[in-house]
Coordinates of C-alpha atoms and ligand atoms in Angstrom, one line a residue:
M1 CA -8.0 41.1 -27.6
C2 CA -9.6 41.4 -24.1
G3 CA -8.0 43.8 -21.6
I4 CA -8.1 43.9 -17.7
V5 CA -7.3 46.9 -15.6
G6 CA -7.9 47.0 -11.7
Y7 CA -7.0 49.7 -9.3
T8 CA -7.2 50.1 -5.5
G9 CA -5.8 53.1 -3.8
S10 CA -6.9 56.6 -2.7
D11 CA -7.7 58.2 -6.0
P12 CA -11.1 57.8 -7.6
A13 CA -10.9 54.5 -9.5
G14 CA -13.1 55.5 -12.4
P15 CA -10.7 57.8 -14.2
V16 CA -7.7 55.6 -13.5
L17 CA -9.6 52.4 -15.0
L18 CA -10.9 54.4 -18.1
A19 CA -7.3 55.8 -18.7
G20 CA -6.0 52.2 -18.5
L21 CA -8.7 50.8 -20.8
R22 CA -7.8 53.5 -23.3
R23 CA -4.3 52.4 -23.4
L24 CA -5.5 48.8 -24.2
E25 CA -7.8 50.0 -26.9
Y26 CA -5.2 49.1 -29.6
R27 CA -5.5 45.5 -28.8
G28 CA -9.0 45.3 -30.3
Y29 CA -12.3 44.9 -28.5
D30 CA -16.0 45.4 -28.9
S31 CA -17.4 46.3 -25.5
A32 CA -16.1 47.7 -22.2
G33 CA -17.2 47.8 -18.5
V34 CA -16.3 48.6 -14.9
A35 CA -17.3 47.5 -11.4
I36 CA -16.4 50.0 -8.7
L37 CA -16.7 49.6 -5.0
D38 CA -17.8 52.5 -2.7
G39 CA -17.2 51.0 0.7
S40 CA -19.6 48.0 0.7
R41 CA -21.6 49.2 -2.3
M42 CA -20.8 48.0 -5.8
A43 CA -21.7 49.7 -9.1
V44 CA -21.3 48.0 -12.4
R45 CA -21.6 49.9 -15.7
K46 CA -20.9 48.2 -19.1
K47 CA -21.5 49.1 -22.8
A48 CA -21.1 47.7 -26.2
G49 CA -18.8 49.7 -28.4
R50 CA -15.9 51.9 -27.5
V51 CA -14.5 53.0 -24.2
K52 CA -16.0 56.4 -25.0
A53 CA -19.5 54.9 -24.9
L54 CA -18.7 53.6 -21.3
E55 CA -17.2 56.9 -20.3
E56 CA -20.4 58.6 -21.5
S57 CA -22.6 56.3 -19.5
L58 CA -20.4 56.9 -16.4
G59 CA -21.0 60.6 -17.1
E60 CA -24.7 60.1 -16.9
L61 CA -24.7 57.7 -14.0
P62 CA -21.3 58.1 -12.1
A63 CA -19.7 55.2 -10.1
I64 CA -17.9 56.6 -7.1
G65 CA -15.1 54.7 -5.2
S66 CA -11.4 54.1 -5.0
C67 CA -11.3 50.4 -5.8
G68 CA -12.4 48.8 -9.1
I69 CA -11.9 46.5 -12.0
S70 CA -12.5 47.1 -15.7
H71 CA -12.4 45.2 -18.9
T72 CA -12.4 45.6 -22.7
R73 CA -14.1 42.5 -24.3
W74 CA -13.4 40.8 -27.6
A75 CA -16.4 38.6 -28.1
T76 CA -15.9 34.8 -28.1
H77 CA -19.1 33.4 -26.5
G78 CA -22.1 35.5 -27.4
P79 CA -22.3 38.7 -29.5
A80 CA -20.9 42.0 -28.6
N81 CA -23.8 43.7 -26.6
D82 CA -24.2 45.4 -23.2
R83 CA -25.3 42.1 -21.4
N84 CA -22.3 40.1 -22.6
A85 CA -19.9 42.9 -21.7
H86 CA -17.8 42.3 -18.6
P87 CA -17.9 42.6 -15.6
H88 CA -20.2 39.7 -14.8
V89 CA -22.0 39.6 -11.5
G90 CA -22.8 36.6 -9.3
G91 CA -24.8 36.3 -6.2
T92 CA -28.0 37.7 -4.9
G93 CA -29.5 41.2 -5.2
E94 CA -27.0 43.7 -6.9
G95 CA -24.4 40.9 -6.7
T96 CA -21.9 39.7 -4.2
V97 CA -19.0 39.4 -6.7
A98 CA -18.0 41.0 -10.0
V99 CA -15.6 39.3 -12.3
V100 CA -13.6 40.3 -15.5
H101 CA -12.0 37.5 -17.4
N102 CA -9.7 37.1 -20.4
G103 CA -9.3 33.6 -21.9
V104 CA -11.8 30.9 -22.5
I105 CA -13.5 28.5 -20.0
E106 CA -13.9 25.3 -22.0
N107 CA -16.2 23.4 -19.6
H108 CA -18.6 26.4 -19.2
A109 CA -21.5 24.6 -20.6
A110 CA -21.4 21.8 -18.1
L111 CA -20.8 24.3 -15.1
R112 CA -23.7 26.4 -16.3
Q113 CA -26.0 23.4 -16.5
D114 CA -25.2 22.5 -12.8
L115 CA -25.6 26.0 -11.7
E116 CA -28.9 26.4 -13.5
A117 CA -30.1 23.1 -12.0
A118 CA -29.3 24.7 -8.6
G119 CA -31.5 27.7 -9.4
V120 CA -28.9 30.2 -10.7
V121 CA -30.3 32.6 -13.2
F122 CA -27.9 33.6 -16.0
R123 CA -27.9 37.1 -17.5
S124 CA -25.5 36.6 -20.4
Q125 CA -24.3 34.2 -23.0
T126 CA -20.8 34.3 -21.9
D127 CA -18.5 31.6 -20.6
T128 CA -17.3 34.1 -17.9
E129 CA -20.5 34.4 -16.1
V130 CA -20.2 30.9 -14.6
I131 CA -17.0 32.0 -12.7
A132 CA -19.0 34.9 -11.1
H133 CA -21.7 32.5 -9.9
L134 CA -19.2 29.9 -8.7
I135 CA -17.3 32.4 -6.6
A136 CA -20.6 33.8 -5.2
V137 CA -21.5 30.3 -4.2
E138 CA -18.2 29.7 -2.6
L139 CA -18.2 33.1 -0.8
G140 CA -21.6 32.3 0.6
D141 CA -22.2 34.6 3.6
G142 CA -18.5 35.0 4.3
D143 CA -16.1 37.7 3.4
D144 CA -12.9 35.7 2.3
L145 CA -12.8 36.4 -1.3
Y146 CA -9.2 35.2 -1.7
E147 CA -10.1 31.8 -0.4
A148 CA -13.3 31.6 -2.4
V149 CA -11.5 32.3 -5.7
Q150 CA -8.9 29.7 -4.9
R151 CA -11.6 27.1 -4.3
V152 CA -13.2 27.9 -7.6
L153 CA -10.2 27.7 -9.8
P154 CA -9.7 23.9 -9.8
K155 CA -13.3 23.7 -11.3
L156 CA -12.3 25.8 -14.4
E157 CA -10.9 24.1 -17.5
G158 CA -9.4 26.4 -20.1
T159 CA -7.5 29.7 -19.7
Y160 CA -8.0 32.7 -17.6
G161 CA -6.6 35.9 -16.4
L162 CA -9.2 37.1 -13.7
A163 CA -9.9 40.1 -11.6
V164 CA -12.6 39.9 -9.0
V165 CA -14.1 42.3 -6.5
S166 CA -16.8 42.0 -3.8
P167 CA -18.8 44.6 -1.9
R168 CA -18.0 42.3 1.2
C169 CA -14.4 43.0 0.9
P170 CA -13.9 46.8 0.4
G171 CA -10.6 47.9 -1.1
Q172 CA -9.7 44.4 -2.2
I173 CA -9.0 43.0 -5.7
V174 CA -8.3 39.3 -6.3
G175 CA -6.6 38.2 -9.4
A176 CA -5.7 34.7 -10.9
R177 CA -3.7 33.7 -13.9
L178 CA -3.7 30.5 -16.1
G179 CA -2.5 30.9 -19.7
S180 CA -3.5 34.6 -19.9
P181 CA -1.2 37.3 -18.7
L182 CA -1.7 39.4 -15.5
V183 CA 0.8 41.8 -14.0
V184 CA 0.6 43.7 -10.6
G185 CA 1.7 47.3 -10.5
L186 CA 3.2 48.5 -7.2
G187 CA 2.6 52.2 -6.4
D188 CA 2.7 54.3 -3.3
N189 CA -0.3 53.4 -1.3
E190 CA -1.9 52.0 -4.4
H191 CA -1.9 48.8 -6.3
L192 CA -3.0 48.0 -9.9
L193 CA -3.6 44.9 -11.8
A194 CA -3.6 44.6 -15.7
S195 CA -3.3 42.1 -18.5
D196 CA -0.8 44.4 -20.2
P197 CA 1.9 46.6 -18.5
A198 CA 1.0 49.3 -21.0
A199 CA -2.2 49.9 -19.1
I200 CA -0.4 50.8 -15.9
A201 CA 2.9 52.1 -17.1
P202 CA 2.1 55.8 -16.3
H203 CA 1.4 54.9 -12.7
T204 CA 4.5 52.8 -11.8
A205 CA 7.4 51.1 -13.4
R206 CA 7.6 48.5 -10.6
V207 CA 5.8 45.4 -11.4
A208 CA 5.3 41.7 -10.5
Y209 CA 4.3 39.4 -13.3
L210 CA 2.0 36.6 -12.1
Q211 CA 2.9 33.0 -13.3
D212 CA 0.4 30.4 -14.3
D213 CA -1.6 29.0 -11.2
E214 CA -0.8 32.0 -9.1
V215 CA -3.5 33.9 -7.3
V216 CA -2.9 37.5 -5.9
R217 CA -4.8 39.7 -3.4
L218 CA -4.2 43.5 -3.7
T219 CA -5.2 46.2 -1.1
P220 CA -4.1 49.8 -1.3
T221 CA -1.1 49.1 1.0
D222 CA -0.3 45.4 0.6
F223 CA -0.3 42.6 -1.9
E224 CA 0.1 38.8 -1.5
I225 CA 0.7 36.1 -4.1
R226 CA 0.1 32.4 -3.6
H227 CA 0.7 29.4 -5.8
R228 CA -2.3 27.2 -6.1
E229 CA -0.4 24.2 -4.9
R230 CA 2.7 25.6 -3.2
G231 CA 1.2 28.4 -1.1
S232 CA 2.6 31.7 -0.4
I233 CA 5.5 32.8 -2.7
T234 CA 8.0 35.7 -2.7
P235 CA 7.3 37.7 -5.9
R236 CA 10.0 38.9 -8.2
I237 CA 9.8 42.7 -8.8
D238 CA 10.7 43.8 -12.3
R239 CA 10.9 47.3 -13.9
I240 CA 9.0 47.8 -17.1
D241 CA 10.7 48.8 -20.1
W242 CA 8.0 51.1 -21.7
S243 CA 8.4 54.6 -22.7
P244 CA 5.1 56.4 -22.9
V245 CA 6.6 58.7 -25.5
A246 CA 7.4 55.8 -27.8
S247 CA 3.7 54.9 -27.9
E248 CA 2.4 58.5 -28.8
L249 CA 1.2 59.2 -32.4
G250 CA 3.3 62.3 -33.0
N251 CA 2.2 63.9 -36.2
H252 CA 1.0 60.7 -37.7
A253 CA -2.6 60.0 -38.5
H254 CA -2.4 56.4 -37.3
Y255 CA -0.1 54.1 -35.3
M256 CA 0.2 51.9 -38.4
Q257 CA 1.6 54.8 -40.5
K258 CA 3.8 55.8 -37.6
E259 CA 5.2 52.3 -37.3
I260 CA 5.7 51.9 -41.0
H261 CA 7.8 55.1 -40.9
E262 CA 9.8 53.8 -37.9
Q263 CA 11.3 51.0 -39.8
P264 CA 14.7 52.5 -40.7
E265 CA 15.2 52.8 -36.8
T266 CA 13.6 49.4 -36.3
V267 CA 16.1 47.6 -38.4
R268 CA 19.0 49.6 -37.0
D269 CA 17.9 48.7 -33.4
A270 CA 17.4 44.9 -34.4
C271 CA 21.0 44.9 -35.7
R272 CA 22.6 47.2 -33.1
G273 CA 25.5 45.5 -31.3
R274 CA 25.0 42.3 -33.2
L275 CA 27.0 42.7 -36.4
R276 CA 30.8 41.6 -36.2
R277 CA 32.4 43.1 -39.2
G278 CA 35.9 41.7 -38.2
E279 CA 34.5 38.2 -38.5
G280 CA 31.9 38.7 -41.1
T281 CA 29.2 37.3 -38.9
A282 CA 26.6 38.3 -36.3
A283 CA 26.4 37.5 -32.6
F284 CA 23.6 37.3 -30.0
G285 CA 23.6 37.7 -26.2
G286 CA 20.6 35.5 -25.3
L287 CA 20.8 32.3 -27.2
N288 CA 22.2 30.4 -24.3
M289 CA 23.8 28.0 -26.8
T290 CA 27.5 27.5 -27.5
P291 CA 29.0 27.5 -31.1
R292 CA 29.6 23.8 -30.7
Q293 CA 25.9 23.2 -29.8
L294 CA 24.8 25.3 -32.7
R295 CA 27.1 23.4 -35.1
R296 CA 25.4 20.1 -34.0
V297 CA 22.0 21.4 -35.2
R298 CA 20.9 19.5 -38.3
R299 CA 17.4 21.1 -38.7
V300 CA 15.6 24.3 -37.7
V301 CA 11.9 24.5 -37.0
L302 CA 10.3 27.9 -37.0
V303 CA 6.9 28.2 -35.3
A304 CA 4.5 31.3 -35.5
C305 CA 1.2 32.7 -36.5
G306 CA 0.1 35.4 -39.0
T307 CA 2.7 38.1 -39.8
S308 CA 5.3 36.3 -37.6
W309 CA 4.7 33.2 -39.7
H310 CA 5.4 35.2 -42.9
A311 CA 8.6 36.6 -41.3
A312 CA 9.6 32.9 -40.3
L313 CA 9.0 31.9 -44.0
V314 CA 11.5 34.6 -45.1
G315 CA 13.8 33.0 -42.4
E316 CA 13.4 29.6 -44.1
Y317 CA 14.8 30.9 -47.5
L318 CA 17.5 32.8 -45.7
I319 CA 18.8 30.0 -43.4
E320 CA 18.7 27.5 -46.3
R321 CA 20.6 29.9 -48.6
L322 CA 23.2 31.1 -46.0
A323 CA 23.6 28.2 -43.7
N324 CA 22.5 25.3 -45.9
L325 CA 20.3 23.9 -43.1
P326 CA 16.9 22.3 -43.6
V327 CA 14.2 24.6 -42.3
E328 CA 10.5 23.9 -41.7
V329 CA 8.0 26.6 -40.9
E330 CA 5.0 25.6 -38.9
Y331 CA 1.7 27.3 -38.0
A332 CA 1.7 27.3 -34.2
G333 CA -1.9 26.2 -33.9
E334 CA -1.1 23.2 -36.0
F335 CA 2.3 22.3 -34.6
R336 CA 1.1 22.2 -31.0
Y337 CA -1.3 19.4 -31.7
R338 CA 0.5 17.5 -34.5
N339 CA 2.9 14.7 -33.8
A340 CA 5.6 16.5 -35.8
P341 CA 8.9 14.4 -35.6
L342 CA 11.6 16.3 -33.9
D343 CA 15.1 14.7 -33.2
D344 CA 17.6 15.7 -30.8
R345 CA 19.5 17.7 -33.5
T346 CA 16.4 19.9 -34.3
L347 CA 16.4 23.4 -32.9
V348 CA 12.9 25.0 -32.4
F349 CA 12.3 28.7 -32.5
V350 CA 9.0 30.4 -31.8
L351 CA 8.4 33.8 -33.2
S352 CA 6.0 36.3 -31.6
Q353 CA 5.8 40.1 -31.5
S354 CA 3.6 40.1 -28.4
G355 CA 5.0 37.0 -26.7
E356 CA 1.5 36.3 -25.6
T357 CA -0.2 34.5 -28.7
A358 CA -1.9 31.5 -27.2
D359 CA -1.2 29.1 -30.1
T360 CA 2.5 30.1 -30.1
L361 CA 2.8 29.7 -26.3
G362 CA 1.1 26.3 -26.6
A363 CA 3.7 25.3 -29.3
L364 CA 6.6 26.5 -27.1
R365 CA 5.3 24.5 -24.2
E366 CA 4.7 21.4 -26.4
S367 CA 8.2 21.6 -27.8
K368 CA 9.8 22.1 -24.2
R369 CA 7.6 19.3 -22.8
R370 CA 9.2 17.0 -25.5
G371 CA 12.6 18.0 -24.2
H372 CA 13.7 20.2 -27.1
P373 CA 15.8 23.3 -26.5
T374 CA 13.2 26.0 -27.7
L375 CA 14.3 29.5 -28.3
A376 CA 12.1 32.6 -29.0
I377 CA 12.4 35.6 -31.3
C378 CA 10.2 38.0 -29.4
N379 CA 9.5 41.8 -29.1
V380 CA 7.8 42.3 -25.8
V381 CA 10.4 42.1 -22.9
G382 CA 9.1 40.1 -20.0
S383 CA 6.1 38.5 -22.0
T384 CA 5.3 34.9 -21.2
I385 CA 6.9 33.5 -24.2
A386 CA 10.1 35.5 -23.5
R387 CA 10.1 34.3 -20.0
E388 CA 9.4 30.6 -20.7
A389 CA 11.8 30.1 -23.7
D390 CA 15.2 28.5 -23.0
G391 CA 16.8 31.5 -24.6
G392 CA 16.3 33.8 -27.5
I393 CA 16.6 37.0 -29.4
Y394 CA 14.8 40.3 -28.7
L395 CA 13.6 42.4 -31.5
H396 CA 14.0 45.8 -29.7
A397 CA 11.3 47.2 -32.0
G398 CA 9.6 49.2 -29.2
P399 CA 5.8 49.0 -28.6
E400 CA 3.8 48.1 -31.7
V401 CA 0.3 49.5 -31.3
G402 CA -1.3 49.2 -34.8
V403 CA -3.2 45.9 -35.0
A404 CA -1.7 45.3 -38.3
S405 CA 1.9 44.3 -37.6
T406 CA 4.4 46.2 -39.7
K407 CA 7.7 47.1 -37.9
A408 CA 7.7 43.8 -36.0
F409 CA 7.9 41.9 -39.4
S410 CA 10.9 43.9 -40.4
A411 CA 12.6 43.5 -37.1
Q412 CA 11.9 39.7 -37.3
V413 CA 13.3 39.5 -40.8
A414 CA 16.4 41.5 -39.7
V415 CA 17.0 39.2 -36.8
L416 CA 16.4 36.1 -39.0
T417 CA 19.0 37.5 -41.5
L418 CA 21.4 37.9 -38.5
L419 CA 20.5 34.3 -37.4
A420 CA 21.0 32.9 -40.9
L421 CA 24.4 34.6 -41.1
H422 CA 25.5 33.3 -37.6
L423 CA 24.5 29.7 -38.5
G424 CA 26.1 30.1 -41.9
R425 CA 29.3 31.3 -40.6
L426 CA 29.5 28.3 -38.2
R427 CA 29.2 26.1 -41.4
Q428 CA 30.2 26.7 -45.0
L429 CA 29.6 30.5 -45.5
S430 CA 33.0 32.2 -46.4
F431 CA 34.2 35.3 -44.6
T432 CA 33.8 37.4 -47.8
D433 CA 30.2 36.3 -48.3
G434 CA 29.4 36.8 -44.6
L435 CA 30.9 40.3 -44.8
A436 CA 28.8 41.2 -47.8
V437 CA 25.7 40.4 -45.7
V438 CA 26.9 42.5 -42.8
E439 CA 27.5 45.4 -45.2
A440 CA 24.2 45.0 -46.9
L441 CA 22.4 45.0 -43.5
E442 CA 24.3 48.2 -42.5
K443 CA 22.9 49.9 -45.5
V444 CA 19.3 48.9 -45.1
P445 CA 18.1 51.8 -42.8
E446 CA 19.2 54.4 -45.3
A447 CA 17.7 52.4 -48.2
L448 CA 14.4 52.2 -46.2
T449 CA 14.4 56.0 -45.9
R450 CA 14.5 56.1 -49.6
V451 CA 11.6 53.7 -50.0
L452 CA 9.5 55.7 -47.6
A453 CA 10.2 58.9 -49.6
T454 CA 8.3 57.3 -52.6
E455 CA 5.0 57.4 -50.6
L456 CA 3.3 59.8 -53.2
K457 CA 3.8 57.2 -56.0
I458 CA 2.4 54.6 -53.6
I459 CA -0.7 56.6 -53.1
E460 CA -1.4 56.8 -56.8
A461 CA -1.3 53.0 -57.0
A462 CA -3.5 52.9 -53.8
E463 CA -6.3 54.9 -55.5
R464 CA -6.4 52.3 -58.3
L465 CA -6.3 49.5 -55.9
S466 CA -9.0 50.8 -53.6
Q467 CA -11.5 50.2 -56.5
A468 CA -10.7 46.5 -56.7
R469 CA -12.8 43.7 -55.1
S470 CA -10.0 41.3 -55.2
V471 CA -6.2 41.5 -55.7
M472 CA -3.4 39.0 -56.4
Y473 CA 0.0 39.3 -54.7
L474 CA 2.8 37.3 -56.3
G475 CA 6.4 36.8 -55.5
R476 CA 9.2 34.2 -56.2
D477 CA 11.7 32.8 -53.7
L478 CA 12.4 35.2 -50.8
H479 CA 9.6 37.3 -52.1
F480 CA 6.9 34.8 -51.9
P481 CA 6.5 35.4 -48.1
V482 CA 6.6 39.2 -48.8
A483 CA 3.7 38.7 -51.3
L484 CA 1.8 36.7 -48.6
E485 CA 2.4 39.5 -46.1
G486 CA 1.3 42.2 -48.6
A487 CA -2.0 40.4 -49.1
L488 CA -2.5 39.8 -45.4
K489 CA -2.0 43.6 -44.8
L490 CA -4.5 44.5 -47.5
K491 CA -7.2 42.2 -46.4
E492 CA -7.0 42.9 -42.6
I493 CA -7.3 46.7 -42.8
S494 CA -9.1 47.4 -46.1
Y495 CA -11.4 44.3 -46.1
I496 CA -10.6 43.8 -49.8
H497 CA -10.0 40.1 -50.6
A498 CA -6.4 39.4 -51.4
E499 CA -4.4 36.2 -52.1
G500 CA -0.7 35.7 -52.0
Y501 CA 0.8 33.1 -54.3
P502 CA 4.4 32.0 -55.5
T503 CA 4.5 33.7 -58.9
A504 CA 5.2 30.3 -60.8
E505 CA 1.9 28.9 -59.3
M506 CA -0.2 31.5 -61.0
K507 CA -0.7 29.4 -64.2
H508 CA -1.7 26.3 -62.1
G509 CA -5.1 27.8 -61.3
P510 CA -5.3 31.4 -60.0
L511 CA -4.7 32.8 -63.5
A512 CA -8.3 32.0 -64.1
L513 CA -9.2 34.9 -61.8
I514 CA -7.3 37.5 -63.9
D515 CA -9.5 40.1 -65.7
P516 CA -9.4 43.9 -66.1
E517 CA -11.0 44.3 -62.6
T518 CA -8.5 42.2 -60.8
P519 CA -5.1 43.8 -60.3
S520 CA -1.9 41.9 -59.5
V521 CA 0.9 43.1 -57.3
F522 CA 4.2 41.5 -58.4
V523 CA 7.1 41.7 -55.9
A524 CA 10.0 41.5 -58.4
P525 CA 13.2 43.2 -57.5
R526 CA 16.2 42.2 -59.7
G527 CA 17.5 38.8 -58.7
S528 CA 18.4 35.3 -60.0
L529 CA 14.8 34.6 -61.2
H530 CA 14.0 38.1 -62.6
S531 CA 13.5 37.1 -66.2
K532 CA 11.1 34.3 -65.3
T533 CA 8.9 36.8 -63.3
L534 CA 8.9 39.2 -66.3
S535 CA 7.3 36.4 -68.4
N536 CA 4.7 35.8 -65.7
I537 CA 3.8 39.5 -65.8
E538 CA 3.4 39.2 -69.5
E539 CA 0.9 36.4 -68.9
V540 CA -1.2 38.6 -66.6
R541 CA -1.0 41.6 -69.0
A542 CA -2.1 39.2 -72.0
R543 CA -5.3 38.7 -69.9
M544 CA -5.9 42.4 -69.4
G545 CA -4.9 42.2 -65.7
P546 CA -3.7 45.6 -64.2
V547 CA -0.2 45.3 -62.8
I548 CA 1.5 47.0 -59.8
A549 CA 5.2 46.0 -59.6
V550 CA 7.6 46.5 -56.7
G551 CA 11.1 46.5 -58.5
T552 CA 14.7 47.6 -58.4
D553 CA 15.1 51.3 -59.0
G554 CA 16.0 51.8 -62.7
D555 CA 14.5 48.5 -64.0
E556 CA 13.2 50.0 -67.1
E557 CA 11.8 46.6 -68.5
L558 CA 9.7 46.0 -65.5
A559 CA 8.6 49.7 -65.3
A560 CA 7.4 49.4 -68.9
L561 CA 5.4 46.3 -68.2
A562 CA 3.6 47.7 -65.1
D563 CA 0.7 50.1 -64.7
F564 CA 2.3 51.4 -61.5
F565 CA 6.0 50.9 -60.7
L566 CA 7.1 51.1 -57.1
P567 CA 11.0 51.4 -56.9
I568 CA 13.2 50.1 -54.2
P569 CA 17.0 50.7 -54.1
D570 CA 19.4 48.2 -55.5
V571 CA 20.6 46.0 -52.6
L572 CA 21.9 42.5 -52.0
E573 CA 19.2 40.0 -52.7
V574 CA 19.1 38.6 -49.1
V575 CA 18.1 42.0 -47.7
Q576 CA 15.6 42.8 -50.5
P577 CA 12.6 41.5 -48.5
L578 CA 13.3 44.3 -45.9
L579 CA 12.7 46.9 -48.5
A580 CA 10.1 45.3 -50.6
V581 CA 7.5 44.8 -47.9
V582 CA 7.4 48.6 -47.2
P583 CA 5.6 49.6 -50.4
L584 CA 3.1 46.9 -49.7
Q585 CA 2.5 48.1 -46.2
L586 CA 2.0 51.6 -47.4
L587 CA -0.2 50.4 -50.3
A588 CA -2.5 48.6 -47.8
Y589 CA -2.4 51.6 -45.5
H590 CA -3.4 54.1 -48.1
V591 CA -6.2 51.9 -49.6
A592 CA -7.7 51.5 -46.2
R593 CA -7.4 55.3 -45.6
I594 CA -9.0 56.1 -49.0
K595 CA -11.8 53.6 -48.2
G596 CA -12.3 55.3 -44.7
C597 CA -11.6 52.1 -42.7
D598 CA -10.7 52.2 -39.0
I599 CA -7.0 51.5 -39.7
D600 CA -5.6 50.9 -36.2
K601 CA -8.6 48.9 -35.1
P602 CA -9.7 46.7 -37.9
R603 CA -13.0 44.9 -37.5
N604 CA -13.0 41.5 -35.8
L605 CA -9.2 41.6 -35.1
A606 CA -7.2 41.9 -32.0
K607 CA -3.6 42.9 -31.5
S608 CA -2.6 40.0 -29.2
V609 CA -4.5 36.8 -29.7
T610 CA -4.7 35.1 -26.3
V611 CA -7.4 32.5 -27.1
E612 CA -6.8 29.4 -29.3
Ligands
LIG1 C1 -1.2 40.7 -38.7 C2 -0.9 40.4 -37.3 C3 -1.2 39.0 -36.8 C4 -0.1 38.6 -35.8 C5 -0.4 37.2 -35.3 C6 0.8 36.7 -34.4 O1 -1.0 42.0 -38.9 O2 -0.6 41.3 -36.5 O3 -1.3 38.1 -37.9 O4 1.1 38.6 -36.5 O5 -1.5 37.3 -34.5 O6 1.0 37.6 -33.3 P1 2.3 37.6 -32.5 O7 3.5 38.0 -33.4 O8 2.2 38.7 -31.5 O9 2.5 36.3 -31.9

């Protein structure tokens, strides 16, 4: 989703800003732009399309100067074109301020009406442009941009991460945050501002995260942060945990492929230091709850979006099975506005790879506001969700760059298996059964390596699937969420319609869709309900539906029923989802590759969804 990078220092700003924007490309965007100050002159360049197009336009018409702001836009108000790209300019002549903005201004229509009535002429259809004009009005003939921005903020309803420059204030950037992340990078005689630490990591590891309602002023040698109500504050300086090497492609064609192949290590890292063989359980450092408090819990609510929601659904089956606790899985965008009854023995977890998803953050805040201990299962250290939760569990999956989430799903499922084990061992789960789960988890990384080695077989199935216009994904029990995740992966990167269903639901409607052109992907490793699934596959075959089956290696009966059989090693049922999802990820990846789709930047999608 939208990205912000600002720089003020002694180097030419253009190359620094472009390099920062490139590091944010993975988040998904449709236009890009810069505003660069050269003393008291300001140059604005913006282009629909990729950062490359902006770079070419800067090649033709350079913008010189060592202070500037830049942006990648993911369209919300108005289509992706040059005019709607950020920065937006307010004021007379060439403009007295330039603004880039992440988030949504909900009262933009009313503000625009007032400004138009006062004679302001708008150049774009965006909600952001009102901010530029409001700041220009407040700045007037003066030169105190910091104050002008602070006077405008109370007029804005919605969310924002803002960066603002003005030719009246050479060398100065003003930033503000409400509900959309911003981080200040502290260098030697240079300061940076970004919506994601990845953008500035090569410059400095020393950062200060802005909190909601904070406003910052940067110059090359100094920075100051104020809270809108409490005045000047002393910032906390953190170090960012980001290895540039971890985000390089290596010899993979796409980040998605790289991240799929990292999963043995991902699961190992998620479990590292958390397995307790001697007690047949798992332990966590950051839950901030005692065993006694955890034993009092009578119900668990898991809240998330998208792939994280699918991982949460696997968690529901696992926690119910191992800990015998009722679990509900909620879509964050629904939960935050519903009046979901929660009693004081309900434990709420939010799950988010990025830790910045607006709906999930809203759900976390709503739950905390109602006085519930709210924990997070999160990947990005220092993200807003990680910082605002009462405690939680990090995934330790490293940076996930591909827009289609893969290794974060596996890390979430691994952590939820640990959590189910932990809660189970505080209740009725025996030492022997607990130890079996510990041992099964220890074997998963090696088993994953064996699944990844079957990629050629998966490519054969992908050739067939790439011809389809619609695909069904079916699974029972723990594999129903895996089927949902397989369908999501296929639709988001190959644009083929796909539906996930519990296998048993098939005959209650979706069976009508089955014909020789509509393949079904069954997630059917051996388990307690295996024979029922085999009957369901027969029903699809009787209607001439092609079948791709993910099953236990050596399952001859299943292999004989399927047109393509994708084997996974024989493992304990509770860890099967960690293996079964991988052929589905690879299937989607290769279908998209065969179709020539832009795998790491699928159309219309963004990595981190910071608007509601
Ligand atoms: C799908 C995908 C999205 C995210 C969702 C939540 O591949 O990546 O569905 O899972 O937007 O994102 P996080 O986990 O960052 O809150």
